[in-house]
Amino acid sequence: MERRGIRLIYSSLTGNTEKVARAIAEVLGIEPLNVRGASPQRFEKVQLLFVGDGVYALLPSKAMVRFLRALPPLRGTKAALFGTYGSLPTQFRLIRRILGEKGAETIGEFACPGQDKATLGLLRRGRPDEEDLAAARAFAREMARKAGYALPESSS
Ligand SMILES: Cc1cc2nc3c(=O)[nH]c(=O)nc-3n(C[C@H](O)[C@H](O)[C@H](O)COP(=O)(O)O)c2cc1C
């Protein structure tokens, strides 16, 4: 079957997950795609799909849920989930379930705290920080290795 390499899709209401998305995409040598304006049909036959989101009242963003439900069948696609959270990364459960219904296999998850902009930025201040982003880059390399995808040399 023809396969189309790696894609990264993210949703980020206050910018925290976007920082992680950019760090991961840089390692992979691809452009991060914001869920707003992305076309689900362009995700057919992707080999490795990174999906990133924050958590809002225990769930992923509505925009991400809508996008994932609109994806074509993903048999043979491996999925790597990442995100940020205030207290617990509970967004992954529904994301994993929808991807599973599409036929994708989730092979790993990465989460780190994100600064809470809703409480004047007092909680989780400065997160994700450099250490979080370094861990996100290591996760990206690990997922690529697990999916049998060769990364550009500059990122290893
Ligand atoms: C409206 C709202 C609801 C949230 N609900 C939760 C929650 O249920 N659990 C949690 O751990 N964090 C929660 N958070 C914290 C965010 O998940 C956290 O700040 C995350 O980094 C946001 O990601 P983003 O900047 O990519 O949008 C909430 C934040 C907002 C603004």
Coordinates of C-alpha atoms and ligand atoms in Angstrom, one line a residue:
M1 CA 0.0 0.0 0.0
E2 CA 1.3 3.5 -0.8
R3 CA 2.1 5.3 2.4
R4 CA 2.6 9.0 3.0
G5 CA 5.1 9.4 5.7
I6 CA 4.6 11.5 8.8
R7 CA 2.0 14.2 9.7
L8 CA 1.4 16.2 12.8
I9 CA -1.9 17.8 13.7
Y10 CA -2.5 19.8 16.8
S11 CA -5.1 22.0 18.5
S12 CA -4.0 24.6 21.0
L13 CA -6.4 27.1 22.6
T14 CA -3.8 29.0 24.6
G15 CA -0.5 28.2 22.9
N16 CA 1.0 25.6 25.2
T17 CA 0.5 22.5 23.0
E18 CA 1.6 24.5 20.0
K19 CA 5.0 24.9 21.6
V20 CA 5.3 21.2 22.0
A21 CA 4.0 20.7 18.4
R22 CA 6.7 22.9 17.0
A23 CA 9.5 21.1 18.9
I24 CA 8.3 17.7 17.7
A25 CA 7.7 18.8 14.1
E26 CA 11.2 20.3 14.0
V27 CA 12.8 16.9 14.9
L28 CA 10.6 15.2 12.3
G29 CA 11.5 17.8 9.6
I30 CA 7.8 18.5 8.9
E31 CA 5.4 21.5 9.2
P32 CA 3.0 21.2 12.2
L33 CA -0.7 21.5 11.0
N34 CA -3.2 23.4 13.1
V35 CA -6.5 21.6 13.3
R36 CA -8.3 24.8 12.2
G37 CA -8.3 24.7 8.4
A38 CA -6.7 21.3 8.1
S39 CA -8.4 18.9 5.6
P40 CA -9.1 15.4 7.2
Q41 CA -9.0 13.8 3.7
R42 CA -5.3 14.6 3.3
F43 CA -4.5 12.2 6.2
E44 CA -5.3 9.0 4.3
K45 CA -2.5 6.4 4.3
V46 CA -0.3 8.3 6.7
Q47 CA 2.4 6.0 8.2
L48 CA 2.8 7.9 11.5
L49 CA 0.4 10.5 12.8
F50 CA 1.2 12.8 15.7
V51 CA -1.9 14.2 17.4
G52 CA -1.6 17.0 20.0
D53 CA -4.1 18.8 22.2
G54 CA -4.6 20.4 25.6
V55 CA -7.3 19.2 28.0
Y56 CA -10.5 21.2 28.6
A57 CA -12.9 20.1 31.3
L58 CA -11.3 16.6 31.1
L59 CA -11.7 16.4 27.3
P60 CA -9.8 17.2 24.1
S61 CA -10.8 20.4 22.3
K62 CA -14.1 20.2 20.3
A63 CA -12.1 21.2 17.2
M64 CA -9.9 18.2 17.5
V65 CA -12.7 15.8 18.2
R66 CA -14.6 17.1 15.2
F67 CA -11.4 16.7 13.0
L68 CA -10.6 13.2 14.2
R69 CA -14.2 12.0 13.6
A70 CA -14.0 13.3 10.0
L71 CA -10.8 11.4 9.2
P72 CA -10.9 8.6 6.6
P73 CA -10.2 5.0 7.7
L74 CA -6.6 4.8 9.2
R75 CA -5.8 1.1 8.9
G76 CA -2.0 0.7 9.1
T77 CA -1.5 4.1 10.6
K78 CA 0.5 4.4 13.8
A79 CA -0.5 7.2 16.1
A80 CA 1.6 9.1 18.7
L81 CA -0.3 11.4 21.1
F82 CA 1.1 14.4 22.8
G83 CA -0.4 17.2 24.8
T84 CA -0.3 19.6 27.8
Y85 CA -2.5 19.7 30.9
G86 CA -3.2 21.5 34.1
S87 CA -3.6 18.5 36.4
L88 CA -4.0 15.3 34.4
P89 CA -3.8 14.5 30.6
T90 CA -7.3 13.1 30.4
Q91 CA -7.7 14.2 26.8
F92 CA -5.8 11.1 25.5
R93 CA -8.6 8.7 26.3
L94 CA -11.1 10.0 23.8
I95 CA -8.4 10.8 21.2
R96 CA -7.1 7.2 21.4
R97 CA -10.7 5.8 21.2
I98 CA -11.6 7.7 18.0
L99 CA -8.3 6.9 16.4
G100 CA -8.8 3.2 17.3
E101 CA -12.3 3.3 15.7
K102 CA -10.6 4.6 12.6
G103 CA -8.2 1.6 12.6
A104 CA -5.1 3.4 13.8
E105 CA -2.8 1.9 16.5
T106 CA -1.6 4.3 19.2
I107 CA 2.0 3.5 19.9
G108 CA 2.9 6.1 22.5
E109 CA 1.9 9.2 24.5
F110 CA 3.7 12.2 25.8
A111 CA 2.3 14.9 28.1
C112 CA 3.7 17.8 30.1
P113 CA 2.2 20.6 32.2
G114 CA 1.1 23.8 30.5
Q115 CA 0.8 27.2 32.0
D116 CA -2.8 28.0 32.9
K117 CA -3.7 31.2 31.2
A118 CA -7.2 31.1 32.7
T119 CA -5.9 31.8 36.2
L120 CA -3.6 34.8 35.4
G121 CA -0.8 32.3 34.5
L122 CA -0.1 31.6 38.1
L123 CA -0.3 27.8 37.8
R124 CA 2.4 25.8 36.0
R125 CA 4.2 29.1 35.2
G126 CA 6.7 28.8 32.3
R127 CA 5.6 25.4 31.2
P128 CA 6.2 23.8 28.8
D129 CA 9.8 24.8 29.5
E130 CA 13.1 23.8 27.8
E131 CA 13.2 20.5 29.7
D132 CA 9.7 19.7 28.6
L133 CA 10.6 20.4 25.0
A134 CA 13.7 18.3 25.2
A135 CA 11.6 15.4 26.5
A136 CA 9.1 16.0 23.6
R137 CA 11.9 15.8 21.1
A138 CA 13.2 12.5 22.6
F139 CA 9.6 11.2 22.4
A140 CA 9.4 12.2 18.7
R141 CA 12.6 10.3 17.9
E142 CA 11.4 7.3 19.8
M143 CA 8.1 7.2 18.0
A144 CA 9.8 7.5 14.6
R145 CA 12.1 4.7 15.5
K146 CA 9.1 2.5 16.7
A147 CA 7.2 3.2 13.5
G148 CA 10.3 2.4 11.3
Y149 CA 10.6 5.9 10.0
A150 CA 14.0 7.3 9.2
L151 CA 14.5 10.9 10.4
P152 CA 16.4 13.6 8.6
E153 CA 20.1 13.3 9.7
S154 CA 20.2 16.8 11.3
S155 CA 17.7 15.7 14.0
S156 CA 19.5 12.7 15.4
Ligands
LIG1 C1 -11.3 26.2 29.8 C2 -10.2 25.4 30.3 C3 -10.5 24.1 30.9 C4 -9.4 23.3 31.4 N1 -9.7 22.1 31.9 C5 -8.7 21.3 32.4 C6 -9.0 20.0 32.9 O1 -10.1 19.5 33.0 N2 -7.9 19.2 33.3 C7 -6.6 19.7 33.2 O2 -5.7 18.9 33.6 N3 -6.3 20.9 32.7 C8 -7.3 21.7 32.3 N4 -7.0 23.0 31.7 C9 -5.6 23.4 31.6 C10 -5.2 23.2 30.1 O3 -5.3 21.9 29.7 C11 -3.7 23.5 30.0 O4 -3.5 24.9 30.3 C12 -3.2 23.3 28.7 O5 -1.8 23.5 28.6 C13 -3.8 24.1 27.6 O6 -3.3 23.7 26.3 P1 -3.2 24.8 25.1 O7 -2.4 26.0 25.6 O8 -2.5 24.1 24.0 O9 -4.6 25.2 24.8 C14 -8.1 23.8 31.3 C15 -7.8 25.0 30.7 C16 -8.8 25.8 30.2 C17 -8.5 27.2 29.6

